[in-house]
Coordinates of C-alpha atoms and ligand atoms in Angstrom, one line a residue:
X3 CA -67.9 -81.9 72.6
X4 CA -69.4 -84.2 70.1
X5 CA -72.3 -84.6 67.6
X6 CA -71.4 -81.7 65.4
X7 CA -72.8 -81.3 61.9
X8 CA -74.5 -84.6 61.3
X9 CA -77.2 -83.1 59.2
X10 CA -74.6 -81.6 56.9
X11 CA -73.5 -85.2 56.4
X12 CA -69.9 -84.5 57.5
X13 CA -69.9 -85.9 61.1
X14 CA -67.1 -84.7 63.2
X15 CA -64.4 -85.0 60.5
X16 CA -64.8 -81.4 59.3
X17 CA -64.1 -80.1 62.8
X18 CA -61.3 -82.5 63.5
X19 CA -59.5 -81.2 60.4
X20 CA -60.3 -77.8 61.8
X21 CA -58.8 -78.6 65.2
X22 CA -55.4 -79.7 63.9
X23 CA -54.7 -77.0 61.2
X24 CA -57.4 -74.5 61.8
X25 CA -56.1 -72.8 64.9
X26 CA -52.9 -72.0 63.1
X27 CA -54.8 -70.6 60.2
X28 CA -57.1 -68.5 62.4
X29 CA -54.0 -67.2 64.3
X30 CA -52.3 -66.1 61.1
X31 CA -55.3 -64.0 60.2
X32 CA -55.6 -62.5 63.7
X33 CA -52.0 -61.5 63.6
X34 CA -52.2 -59.9 60.1
X35 CA -55.4 -58.0 60.9
X36 CA -54.6 -56.9 64.4
X37 CA -52.2 -54.0 63.5
X38 CA -54.5 -52.3 60.9
X39 CA -56.1 -49.1 62.0
X40 CA -59.8 -49.5 61.3
X41 CA -62.5 -46.9 61.9
X42 CA -66.1 -46.4 60.6
X43 CA -64.7 -45.5 57.2
X44 CA -61.3 -45.5 55.4
X45 CA -58.6 -47.6 54.0
X46 CA -58.2 -49.7 57.2
X47 CA -61.6 -51.2 56.7
X48 CA -61.0 -51.7 53.0
X49 CA -57.7 -53.4 53.6
X50 CA -59.2 -55.6 56.4
X51 CA -62.1 -56.7 54.2
X52 CA -59.7 -57.5 51.3
X53 CA -57.7 -59.8 53.7
X54 CA -60.9 -61.5 54.9
X55 CA -61.8 -62.1 51.2
X56 CA -58.9 -64.6 51.2
X57 CA -60.9 -66.7 53.7
X58 CA -64.3 -66.5 52.1
X59 CA -65.9 -65.0 49.0
X60 CA -68.1 -62.0 49.6
X61 CA -68.7 -58.6 48.1
X62 CA -67.1 -55.3 49.2
X63 CA -69.5 -52.4 48.8
X64 CA -69.2 -48.6 49.2
X65 CA -71.8 -46.0 50.1
X66 CA -70.7 -42.4 49.3
X67 CA -70.2 -39.8 52.0
X68 CA -73.3 -37.5 52.3
X69 CA -75.8 -40.4 51.6
X70 CA -78.9 -40.1 53.8
X71 CA -79.8 -43.2 55.7
X72 CA -83.0 -42.6 57.7
X73 CA -82.0 -40.1 60.4
X74 CA -78.3 -40.4 59.7
X75 CA -75.8 -39.2 57.0
X76 CA -72.7 -41.1 55.8
X77 CA -69.8 -39.0 57.1
X78 CA -66.7 -38.0 55.3
X79 CA -64.0 -40.7 55.0
X80 CA -61.2 -40.7 57.6
X81 CA -57.7 -41.9 56.9
X82 CA -54.6 -41.6 58.9
X83 CA -50.9 -42.1 58.2
X84 CA -49.1 -41.1 61.3
X85 CA -49.6 -39.2 64.6
X86 CA -47.4 -38.4 67.6
X87 CA -46.6 -36.1 70.5
X88 CA -42.9 -35.0 70.7
X89 CA -41.3 -33.5 73.7
X90 CA -38.9 -30.6 73.6
X91 CA -36.0 -32.9 72.8
X92 CA -37.8 -34.1 69.7
X93 CA -38.5 -37.6 71.1
X94 CA -41.9 -39.1 70.3
X95 CA -43.4 -39.7 73.7
X96 CA -46.8 -40.8 72.3
X97 CA -46.5 -42.6 68.9
X98 CA -49.3 -43.9 66.7
X99 CA -46.8 -46.3 65.1
X100 CA -46.6 -48.2 68.4
X101 CA -50.3 -48.4 69.0
X102 CA -53.1 -47.0 66.8
X103 CA -55.4 -46.8 69.9
X104 CA -53.4 -43.7 70.8
X105 CA -55.3 -41.5 68.4
X106 CA -58.9 -40.6 69.0
X107 CA -60.6 -42.1 66.0
X108 CA -61.7 -39.5 63.4
X109 CA -59.2 -36.9 64.8
X110 CA -58.9 -34.0 62.4
X111 CA -55.4 -33.1 61.1
X112 CA -53.4 -31.1 63.5
X113 CA -49.7 -29.9 63.6
X114 CA -48.7 -27.4 66.3
X115 CA -46.7 -26.6 69.3
X116 CA -48.6 -26.1 72.5
X117 CA -48.2 -25.8 76.3
X118 CA -48.9 -28.8 78.5
X119 CA -52.0 -27.2 79.9
X120 CA -53.4 -26.6 76.3
X121 CA -52.4 -30.1 75.2
X122 CA -54.0 -31.7 78.2
X123 CA -57.4 -30.6 77.0
X124 CA -56.9 -33.2 74.2
X125 CA -55.4 -36.0 76.3
X126 CA -57.4 -39.0 77.7
X127 CA -56.2 -41.5 80.2
X128 CA -57.6 -44.2 82.5
X129 CA -56.4 -43.4 86.0
X130 CA -57.9 -46.7 87.3
X131 CA -55.8 -48.7 84.7
X132 CA -52.6 -46.8 84.5
X133 CA -50.9 -49.1 82.0
X134 CA -53.8 -49.2 79.6
X135 CA -54.6 -46.9 76.7
X136 CA -58.4 -46.2 76.5
X137 CA -60.3 -46.3 73.2
X138 CA -62.0 -43.1 72.1
X139 CA -63.8 -41.9 69.1
X140 CA -65.1 -38.5 67.8
X141 CA -67.0 -39.4 64.7
X142 CA -69.6 -36.7 64.5
X143 CA -67.8 -33.9 66.4
X144 CA -64.8 -32.3 64.6
X145 CA -62.0 -32.6 67.2
X146 CA -58.7 -34.2 67.8
X147 CA -57.1 -36.0 70.7
X148 CA -54.6 -38.6 72.0
X149 CA -55.3 -41.5 74.4
X150 CA -52.3 -42.5 76.5
X151 CA -51.5 -44.5 79.6
X152 CA -51.9 -42.7 82.8
X153 CA -48.3 -43.5 83.5
X154 CA -47.3 -41.7 80.3
X155 CA -49.3 -38.6 81.4
X156 CA -47.7 -38.7 84.9
X157 CA -44.2 -38.7 83.4
X158 CA -44.8 -35.6 81.2
X159 CA -43.1 -32.4 82.3
X160 CA -45.9 -29.8 82.9
X161 CA -43.6 -26.8 82.2
X162 CA -42.6 -28.0 78.8
X163 CA -44.0 -27.2 75.4
X164 CA -45.0 -30.2 73.1
X165 CA -45.2 -30.6 69.4
X166 CA -48.2 -32.6 68.1
X167 CA -48.9 -33.9 64.7
X168 CA -51.9 -35.9 63.4
X169 CA -51.4 -36.7 59.7
X170 CA -55.0 -37.5 58.9
X171 CA -57.5 -36.6 56.2
X172 CA -61.2 -36.2 56.6
X173 CA -62.8 -35.6 53.2
X174 CA -65.7 -36.9 51.0
X175 CA -65.2 -40.6 50.2
X176 CA -67.3 -43.6 51.2
X177 CA -68.3 -46.1 53.9
X178 CA -67.1 -49.6 53.1
X179 CA -68.9 -52.8 54.1
X180 CA -68.9 -56.5 53.3
X181 CA -71.8 -58.7 52.3
X182 CA -72.1 -62.4 51.6
X183 CA -75.2 -64.3 50.7
X184 CA -75.8 -68.0 50.8
X185 CA -79.1 -69.0 49.1
X186 CA -80.8 -72.0 50.6
X187 CA -84.0 -73.8 49.6
X188 CA -86.0 -73.9 52.8
X189 CA -87.4 -70.3 52.5
X190 CA -85.9 -69.4 55.9
X191 CA -83.3 -66.7 56.1
X192 CA -80.9 -65.8 59.0
X193 CA -78.6 -62.9 59.5
X194 CA -75.0 -63.1 60.7
X195 CA -73.6 -59.7 61.3
X196 CA -70.4 -58.2 62.8
X197 CA -68.7 -54.9 63.0
X198 CA -65.3 -53.9 61.6
X199 CA -64.7 -50.4 62.9
X200 CA -62.4 -50.9 65.9
X201 CA -58.6 -50.3 65.7
X202 CA -56.1 -52.6 67.2
X203 CA -58.2 -54.4 69.9
X204 CA -58.5 -58.2 70.0
X205 CA -61.7 -59.4 71.5
X206 CA -63.7 -56.3 70.6
X207 CA -63.8 -56.8 67.7
X208 CA -61.0 -58.4 65.7
X209 CA -62.3 -61.7 67.0
X210 CA -65.8 -61.1 65.6
X211 CA -64.7 -60.2 62.1
X212 CA -62.3 -63.2 61.8
X213 CA -65.1 -65.5 63.0
X214 CA -67.5 -63.9 60.6
X215 CA -65.3 -64.8 57.6
X216 CA -64.6 -68.4 58.8
X217 CA -68.3 -69.1 59.4
X218 CA -69.1 -67.7 56.0
X219 CA -66.5 -70.1 54.5
X220 CA -67.9 -73.1 56.4
X221 CA -71.5 -72.4 55.6
X222 CA -70.7 -71.9 51.9
X223 CA -68.9 -75.2 51.9
X224 CA -71.7 -77.0 53.8
X225 CA -74.5 -75.9 51.4
X226 CA -77.2 -75.3 54.0
X227 CA -80.9 -75.6 53.5
X228 CA -81.6 -72.1 54.9
X229 CA -80.4 -68.9 53.5
X230 CA -77.7 -66.9 55.4
X231 CA -77.1 -63.2 55.0
X232 CA -73.6 -62.2 56.2
X233 CA -73.1 -58.5 56.9
X234 CA -69.8 -57.0 58.0
X235 CA -70.1 -53.2 58.5
X236 CA -68.9 -50.5 60.9
X237 CA -71.0 -50.6 64.0
X238 CA -74.1 -48.3 64.2
X239 CA -73.7 -46.2 61.0
X240 CA -72.7 -49.2 58.9
X241 CA -75.7 -51.3 60.1
X242 CA -78.0 -48.4 59.6
X243 CA -76.7 -47.8 56.1
X244 CA -77.1 -51.5 55.3
X245 CA -80.6 -51.6 56.6
X246 CA -81.5 -48.5 54.6
X247 CA -80.3 -50.3 51.4
X248 CA -81.9 -53.6 52.2
X249 CA -85.0 -52.7 54.2
X250 CA -87.5 -55.0 52.4
X251 CA -85.1 -57.9 52.0
X252 CA -84.4 -57.8 55.7
X253 CA -88.1 -58.3 56.5
X254 CA -87.7 -61.9 55.4
X255 CA -85.0 -62.6 58.0
X256 CA -86.3 -64.9 60.8
X257 CA -83.5 -64.3 63.3
X258 CA -79.8 -63.9 63.6
X259 CA -76.6 -63.4 65.5
X260 CA -74.1 -60.6 66.1
X261 CA -70.6 -61.9 66.2
X262 CA -68.6 -60.0 68.8
X263 CA -66.1 -60.7 71.6
X264 CA -65.7 -64.3 70.8
X265 CA -62.0 -65.1 71.7
X266 CA -61.4 -64.1 75.3
X267 CA -60.1 -66.5 78.0
X268 CA -63.3 -66.5 80.0
X269 CA -66.3 -68.8 79.9
X270 CA -69.0 -68.7 77.2
X271 CA -71.9 -66.3 77.6
X272 CA -75.2 -65.8 75.8
X273 CA -77.0 -62.6 75.4
X274 CA -80.6 -63.4 74.3
X275 CA -82.9 -61.9 71.7
X276 CA -85.3 -59.2 72.8
X277 CA -88.0 -61.9 72.8
X278 CA -85.9 -64.1 75.1
X279 CA -87.7 -67.3 74.1
X280 CA -87.5 -67.1 70.3
X281 CA -86.3 -70.1 68.3
X282 CA -82.8 -68.6 68.3
X283 CA -82.7 -68.6 72.1
X284 CA -84.1 -72.1 72.3
X285 CA -81.6 -73.5 69.8
X286 CA -78.7 -71.8 71.6
X287 CA -79.8 -73.3 74.9
X288 CA -80.2 -76.7 73.4
X289 CA -76.8 -76.6 71.8
X290 CA -75.0 -75.6 75.0
X291 CA -76.9 -78.2 77.0
X292 CA -76.3 -81.0 74.5
X293 CA -72.6 -80.1 74.3
X294 CA -72.5 -79.9 78.1
X295 CA -71.0 -76.4 78.1
X296 CA -71.6 -74.1 81.1
X297 CA -72.3 -70.5 80.1
X298 CA -73.3 -67.2 81.6
X299 CA -76.8 -66.2 80.9
X300 CA -77.1 -62.4 80.4
X301 CA -80.4 -60.5 80.3
X302 CA -81.4 -58.9 77.0
X303 CA -79.5 -55.6 76.5
X304 CA -80.0 -53.0 73.8
X305 CA -76.4 -53.6 73.0
X306 CA -74.6 -53.6 69.7
X307 CA -76.4 -53.5 66.3
X308 CA -79.4 -55.2 67.7
X309 CA -80.5 -51.6 68.3
X310 CA -81.1 -51.3 64.6
X311 CA -81.8 -54.9 63.4
X312 CA -84.4 -55.4 66.2
X313 CA -85.9 -51.9 66.0
X314 CA -89.7 -51.6 65.5
X315 CA -89.6 -51.7 61.7
X316 CA -87.7 -55.0 61.5
X317 CA -87.8 -56.7 64.9
X318 CA -85.3 -59.3 63.9
X319 CA -84.5 -61.4 67.0
X320 CA -80.7 -61.3 67.4
X321 CA -78.7 -63.4 69.9
X322 CA -75.0 -63.1 70.7
X323 CA -72.6 -65.8 72.0
X324 CA -69.5 -64.4 73.7
X325 CA -66.3 -65.4 75.3
X326 CA -65.8 -62.4 77.6
X327 CA -68.7 -60.2 76.6
X328 CA -68.3 -56.5 75.7
X329 CA -68.6 -54.2 78.8
X330 CA -67.9 -57.1 81.1
X331 CA -64.2 -57.7 81.0
X332 CA -61.6 -55.3 82.5
X333 CA -59.6 -54.8 79.3
X334 CA -62.7 -53.9 77.2
X335 CA -62.1 -50.9 75.0
X336 CA -58.4 -50.6 76.0
X337 CA -55.1 -51.4 74.4
X338 CA -54.8 -54.4 76.8
X339 CA -57.5 -56.1 74.8
X340 CA -54.7 -57.3 72.6
X341 CA -53.2 -60.5 71.1
X342 CA -52.0 -61.5 74.6
X343 CA -55.5 -61.4 75.9
X344 CA -57.2 -63.3 73.0
X345 CA -56.1 -66.4 71.1
X346 CA -57.1 -68.4 68.1
X347 CA -57.9 -71.6 70.1
X348 CA -60.6 -69.6 72.0
X349 CA -62.0 -68.3 68.7
X350 CA -62.2 -71.8 67.3
X351 CA -64.2 -73.0 70.4
X352 CA -66.8 -70.3 69.6
X353 CA -66.7 -71.3 65.9
X354 CA -67.6 -74.8 66.8
X355 CA -70.5 -73.7 69.0
X356 CA -71.8 -71.5 66.3
X357 CA -71.6 -74.3 63.7
X358 CA -73.2 -76.7 66.1
X359 CA -76.1 -74.1 66.5
X360 CA -76.4 -73.8 62.7
X361 CA -76.4 -77.6 62.5
X362 CA -79.5 -77.7 64.8
X363 CA -81.2 -74.9 62.8
X364 CA -80.6 -77.0 59.7
X365 CA -81.9 -80.1 61.3
X366 CA -85.2 -78.4 62.2
X367 CA -87.2 -80.1 59.5
X368 CA -91.0 -80.6 59.6
X369 CA -92.4 -84.0 58.7
X370 CA -95.9 -85.1 58.1
X371 CA -97.3 -88.5 59.0
X372 CA -98.7 -90.5 56.1
X373 CA -100.6 -92.8 58.5
X374 CA -102.9 -90.2 59.9
X375 CA -105.6 -92.0 61.8
X376 CA -103.6 -94.5 63.9
X377 CA -100.1 -95.5 64.8
X378 CA -98.7 -97.6 61.9
X379 CA -98.3 -101.3 62.4
X380 CA -94.6 -101.3 63.1
X381 CA -94.4 -105.1 63.6
X382 CA -95.2 -106.0 60.0
X383 CA -92.4 -103.7 58.9
X384 CA -89.9 -105.3 61.3
X385 CA -89.7 -102.1 63.4
X386 CA -91.2 -103.4 66.6
X387 CA -89.7 -106.0 68.9
X388 CA -91.3 -109.4 68.6
X389 CA -92.1 -109.7 72.3
X390 CA -94.1 -106.7 73.5
X391 CA -94.3 -105.6 77.2
X392 CA -94.6 -102.7 79.5
X393 CA -90.9 -101.9 80.0
X394 CA -90.4 -100.2 76.6
X395 CA -89.2 -96.9 78.0
X396 CA -86.4 -98.5 80.0
X397 CA -85.0 -100.9 77.5
X398 CA -82.1 -99.4 75.5
X399 CA -82.8 -101.9 72.7
X400 CA -86.1 -100.2 72.2
X401 CA -84.9 -96.7 72.0
X402 CA -85.4 -96.6 68.2
X403 CA -88.9 -98.0 68.6
X404 CA -89.6 -95.2 71.1
X405 CA -88.2 -92.7 68.7
X406 CA -90.3 -94.0 65.9
X407 CA -93.5 -93.9 68.0
X408 CA -92.6 -90.3 69.0
X409 CA -92.1 -89.3 65.5
X410 CA -95.3 -91.0 64.2
X411 CA -97.2 -89.3 67.0
X412 CA -95.9 -85.7 66.7
X413 CA -95.2 -85.4 62.9
X414 CA -98.4 -83.6 61.9
X415 CA -97.0 -81.3 59.3
X416 CA -96.7 -78.5 61.8
X417 CA -94.6 -79.6 64.7
X418 CA -90.9 -79.2 63.9
X419 CA -88.1 -81.6 64.7
X420 CA -86.8 -79.1 67.3
X421 CA -90.1 -79.2 69.1
X422 CA -90.2 -83.0 68.9
X423 CA -86.8 -83.2 70.4
X424 CA -87.9 -80.9 73.2
X425 CA -91.0 -83.1 73.8
X426 CA -89.3 -86.5 73.6
X427 CA -85.8 -85.7 74.9
X428 CA -84.1 -87.4 71.8
X429 CA -81.3 -85.4 70.2
X430 CA -82.2 -83.8 66.9
X431 CA -79.6 -85.6 64.8
X432 CA -80.9 -89.0 65.9
X433 CA -84.5 -88.0 65.3
X434 CA -83.6 -86.7 61.8
X435 CA -81.8 -90.0 60.9
X436 CA -84.9 -92.0 62.0
X437 CA -87.3 -89.7 60.3
X438 CA -85.5 -90.0 57.0
X439 CA -85.7 -93.8 57.4
X440 CA -89.5 -93.5 58.0
X441 CA -89.7 -91.4 54.8
X442 CA -88.1 -94.2 52.9
X443 CA -90.8 -96.6 54.3
X444 CA -93.5 -94.1 53.2
X445 CA -94.6 -93.5 56.7
X446 CA -93.5 -89.9 56.8
X447 CA -93.0 -87.1 54.2
X448 CA -90.8 -84.1 54.4
X449 CA -92.8 -80.9 54.5
X450 CA -90.1 -78.3 55.0
Ligands
LIG12 ZN1 -66.6 -51.8 71.0

């Protein structure tokens, strides 16, 4: 992979530094954040956002329980300290301390003795994956439950009584989310969103929140032309709450990405925007093609928070780049989607692809020709070879001349560098370099 970040003026150096030290740094955050029990509200989200603030500066905001957000209401806040099932001998046979996926998220507090048959109404297993603990939630239905491996269930004595305790609280509090904003000068704004509500699972979606913070740090450092709005909120209710608070501002957003499932061992994938051929889709394709990376092409799905950001009122085109896409991998929404399944090196690969995409978005400048009624006389400016001939297209020495002619032909104040790259086949970074040279010669002017 090459040609990263030229328009930011940093060449590959930034990413080479990243390669040697960055994987270790990313790994340390994955390992610190993995054990925290996150849900759609509560201290797990707060604690996670505070750790991510060490990576990049952003605001942590709270919306009180009971707040109306369109058709939804912010629920009471859920917190949990401990949970277990004990057998008759007092041994914890299911233990929240070993794995927080064991507890159905938003379980109400419970402490009682009950028969196996009564307890079983609250137990969930995956018979097709007997060693995995499935992930379950009960956000809007007051209930409690445990998820356990099918092997654990099979080993339970059906004649025994069991003692269960869920030491949780569900009471008025707030929903917590993170927001970072980078203000550019181009007038274009993009949304980068991820969700922070899953307990200890790696690809979905610890990987997304860690990538979110590192991309925020990188873009802040690179001082981009465009504005970038970074949102990290619980899935569904968090995105809805965020939109309800920022409805008008979000109407300015031209497109965006949802960061999810980005550190699995599988190949890259791309889930397009609902428009399928929006600028976001084209720039992703161009980036993968120019980096020579094969990737799976998924059809549009009304998947994660695209459901809200792309809803009729906003219609923001949102794309998603994945390494083992949600729904698609065997360990999805199970305890086996853990730190053995994902790794920091995979996450860094996705980080590079995203930065490379942002780089092309940044390079998408519009220029206007100052020589409007003919091609300029390149010879008198020393830009044209002294001996002319018909073989211009095949002579590598004339590539720059071809690029100049292409730019002088297409730069009409409307056609963007991305489009010129598509029409001429020249990479955007080379076109940009040449166009800036032509600006110095007063042959082009930068419009936007
Ligand atoms: Zn999920």
